[in-house]
Structure formats: C-alpha cells, structure tokens
Amino acid sequence: MSHLGERVSALVDGELNHHERDRALSHLAFCADCRAEVDAVRALKSRLRSLDGPAMPTDLTMSLLRMAEPGGPLPPRERPFPASRTFGGAPIPSMYSVAPPDNRPRSRVQGPRRPRRAGYVAVGVASAAVAIGTLFVVGGADSNPRVVPPVDMFANQHRNTAPYGGSATPTFSPTP
Amino acid sequence: MIRLPATIILVAVMLLGLVTGGTAHAVRTSHAIPPDEAENEDTGLHLLREAAVAGRAREYSGTQYVMVWGASGSTSAVLEVHNVPGKGMTVRTEPSGSVQSADPGTPAGGMSSPSETMLEVLARNYRVVAAGEGHACGRPARLVNVLRGDGTVAARYWIDKAAGPVLRRELMDARGRVVNVGAFVDLALDPVIKGVVPTVPPSATGGLDLVEMPRLLAAGWRIPRALPGRLELFAARSAPAGYLYLGYSDGLSVVSVFVQPGVLDEDHLQGWHAEWRSGHTIWIRGPVGQEMIWASGGHVYTVFADAPADMVDTAVAALPHEHVPDLWTRLGRGASRLLSWVNPFG
Ligand SMILES: [Zn+2]
C-alpha cells in the first residue's frame, strides 16, 4: 500500500469506511512518515479549533479548513450566540444554553462547526471560574482542602483495573 | 485567555449567578429497558469466551494499532504486545517506548480477555451474535456483533479462527459511528500443542469488588449502583491516599470515577481546558472526551473512561453536579470585600 496521502484527513475525522480504515491503520502501524502526517493534521485541526473566536477572520478560517480538508465544501458559518448575550467578547452562558450533553462525533461537514460553539462557551466559563476561585479565597469561608487530583495515578489505576476482575486478585494497588 | 479586569469578572459572575442561580439541572437519562429475557440468542458469546481464554493462555506477539475518536478529535497509539502464558502480557507503547505489564482484561491490555463475570454482564446488557466470517490482520476470523436492544451494533469483534485471541475490536456510539478501534496489524501466534487444552487462569473468572461497600455506605457515602448506559458498579474501594474509587462497566466499556473531599484547585490543572456542561465548569483533557474533572458539593470528581464519548457524557451528567451549596452566600461576602478593594469609594 502506498502512503495515505489525502486519506489522512478522513482518517483523523473518522470518515473512512471499514475497509479503508483497516488498510490505513495497518499501514500506519509500520509507516512513521504517515504517523507523523496524521499527528500533523490532527495538530492543525486542533489548532484551528483553538484559534476559533471572534477575532479569527471567517474567510481565513474557511480557507484553512479547506486546505486541511480537501473533501468538500463547508456550510456557511453560524453565529454561535446572539450579540446581546456576549460580554467582553465572551458569551455569558445562560441556563437555556445548558443542554443535555451531546458531544458525539460529528460528520466531517458538521465537524468543524460544532466544537466552535463549545469553544465560545468555554471562554466565558473560564473567566467565571477564575473569579469564583478568587472570591472563595477572599471570602475565607471554606475550610475544605484545595485539591489537585493525582491524575497520573488515577489514569494508571483506570487503565490497569479489569472490569469485573474480582477482588481476590486486584491488578492494581495504588501507591500514594 | 484574556484577563478581564476584576470588576468585569465580578459583574460577569453576578450575572451568571442571576441566570444560573435558578435550577438548571441536567436532564437525567432514564435507565434503558432491560433486554428481553426470551430473546436469548447469544450465539457469539462462546466465541468471545474462547478468545478471552486464548488471550491469556496462548503465547503470541504482535503489533496493535489503537485509535479513538471523540467530539473534538482523535488519538492513536501503536502497541507492541507480547503474551506469555503464566508470565502475563507486556505492552510496549510507541512512540514513548514505555513498557509495562498489563492484564489483557484491562484497558491497558486492550480488554481483549474479559473475565467470565464481565462476559455475563455483557450478555445481560446486549445480544452477542455470531456474524459470519471474515479476515483481520490477514488471518481468517470469526465475526461477533454485540447488539443493543434496538438492534444497533455496539461493538464488533474479529476473533482468530485458529483458536487465537481477539484480532480486532471496534466500539460504536449510539449513532453507529466507530469511536474506538483496537486491531492487530501483525500477529505471530504460537501453534497449539496437540493434546494440551488451555486452562482458564483463576483471575479470568472474575467477580465484583464490592467488599468495602457496607463500610462505605455506613460512612455516609451515597454510591450509585448504576449509571445511564447500563453501566453497573463493579468496584468500590477507598484508597489509603484519601480517595474513593468507583468502577462502572456495561460489559464492553469501562468508566472509572475517583472522588476526593475538597475544593478543586483549578489554578494547578495543567493541560486541562474548561467547558460549560451540566450547569457548571467541567475540566476536560484530550480531544476524545475520556478524561474529566469537576467539583461538586465539597468533592472533586475525576473520571477516566474507555467508552464511547456519548456514553461518558451521559454517565458524567448523572453524577453529582451541585451548583456549589452556599456559594452565593460566600460569594456575596467575598464580593463585597473584593468590591471595596477594587473601588475604595464604593
Ligand atoms: Zn506511509
């Protein structure tokens, strides 16, 4: 099989059919060049998502996305929120914007549009979170310890615990 | 992120409070209908069982490619897997080059050799049907489909026809999209020694890890026995390090929940980004929605999952997401002080 070429983008987006995906994955396991290409495309797409914001010219976004995805045209960009609900460039999440989580993978056409919405929301939330943290300290009413989860240890325990593996032979014993 | 002046942030917080101070509870997904008892056609279950045994009892080495897709991207890894009966499985992850021993029933081991109890749970929650033959990794394979109650495919397995392990495993989300693939792309399987029947290692029988439950309940923990998506509690353990570990699985996927008392120190969460979900901030790492942290009611919750992103989201939404009790009281007190600092003439 020759290098993946244009199929890299479709693979990253989960758009290949079973047979194509199978061939692509088999190739990737042995081709460092294509793995690097997959990483690069992934990074570009991720960068495009994080770049997204009011300051990013729509035309530039569109052309970059077209470059990354030669597969087809993209639909016109939607306004994520009415202008009246933004504040200092960041939208204020309202209770009406809180919907049941729906983060299933999108099709390639929808893909670049939906995460953008989440990106907008995240900016507003992050601002609020910083302020709340500050106010907690100032208020001084909280005696609870401040916690940074030991995520490496948790990840290790998750990855090394067999579901329904029983209690007789735990495959992981956490080390504090 | 642009730092806004404190007063603006404060006003934003107050507005947030006005808007979300009301009850904006996440919609709880009701439990799915249990599978029809009469429809007991698990024609593929014995194939999964045999592959699970082979995954522990046969010697093999090979290259696996693992790819996971989520709401905002994908991740992948190349694994060099080597299993020696009696010694266990080692997994070398590329490109990091890290080598670790892994149980083939764990996420680290590709969950290719589930315990007998895990298979029982799988059969209770899904229909497991033989689906003909095919090829994977250039080897003849038997196909097994795992079907939801509505007939949609939740997972597909390619099982080596020469009494070998699972060659390929795919998980599908509710929309039918492949969200997780673990596949051998190269496999060297040692021949079966004639007359020697592989025996099931004792660890493969499996079971629950809930011996601590009575003590935890007595200590005041309220632990959900199930989460939406047919995720059932299989383990509850308090760790000496001061956290509670809860394991949930539907027989296919696994969701781990870690609970610590305290307030989340968001300033020191490096590599995590904030999203607004379930009425408050959730910290997420990576593009595939398998790692989340949030705070609720004086506890910090950390979730790690090997599951379709939609299943993780629904499960996480069902866990506690209190809008921080007494927050607005404390916030009010803190806010008035902060305001007096910001505006000495106020
Ligand atoms: Zn290549």
Short mmCIF file of N, CA, C and O and ligand atoms in Angstrom, two decimals, chain A residues 1-5 27-28 30-35, ligand 1:
data_model
loop_
_atom_site.label_atom_id
_atom_site.label_comp_id
_atom_site.label_asym_id
_atom_site.label_seq_id
_atom_site.Cartn_x
_atom_site.Cartn_y
_atom_site.Cartn_z
N MET A 1 0.85 -1.20 0.00
CA MET A 1 0.00 0.00 0.00
C MET A 1 0.88 1.24 0.00
O MET A 1 1.85 1.35 0.73
N SER A 2 0.52 2.21 -0.86
CA SER A 2 1.27 3.46 -0.90
C SER A 2 0.91 4.29 0.32
O SER A 2 0.02 3.96 1.10
N HIS A 3 1.58 5.44 0.48
CA HIS A 3 1.32 6.29 1.65
C HIS A 3 -0.13 6.76 1.66
O HIS A 3 -0.81 6.77 0.63
N LEU A 4 -0.59 7.20 2.81
CA LEU A 4 -2.02 7.51 2.97
C LEU A 4 -2.46 8.75 2.21
O LEU A 4 -3.58 8.84 1.74
N GLY A 5 -1.56 9.74 2.11
CA GLY A 5 -1.90 10.95 1.35
C GLY A 5 -3.16 11.61 1.85
O GLY A 5 -3.29 11.92 3.04
N HIS A 27 -1.33 0.25 7.62
CA HIS A 27 -0.21 0.99 7.06
C HIS A 27 0.47 1.84 8.14
O HIS A 27 1.69 1.87 8.26
N LEU A 28 -0.36 2.50 8.96
CA LEU A 28 0.18 3.42 9.96
C LEU A 28 1.07 2.72 10.97
O LEU A 28 2.04 3.29 11.46
N PHE A 30 3.20 0.65 10.57
CA PHE A 30 4.56 0.41 10.10
C PHE A 30 5.18 1.60 9.37
O PHE A 30 6.30 1.52 8.92
N CYS A 31 4.42 2.69 9.22
CA CYS A 31 4.94 3.82 8.46
C CYS A 31 5.01 5.06 9.35
O CYS A 31 4.00 5.70 9.64
N ALA A 32 6.21 5.34 9.80
CA ALA A 32 6.42 6.50 10.69
C ALA A 32 6.09 7.81 9.98
O ALA A 32 5.60 8.76 10.59
N ASP A 33 6.36 7.86 8.66
CA ASP A 33 6.06 9.08 7.91
C ASP A 33 4.58 9.42 7.98
O ASP A 33 4.19 10.57 8.23
N CYS A 34 3.76 8.43 7.73
CA CYS A 34 2.32 8.67 7.72
C CYS A 34 1.81 8.95 9.14
O CYS A 34 0.88 9.73 9.32
N ARG A 35 2.43 8.29 10.14
CA ARG A 35 2.04 8.60 11.52
C ARG A 35 2.34 10.07 11.82
O ARG A 35 1.53 10.76 12.44
ZN ZN C 1 3.06 5.85 4.74
#
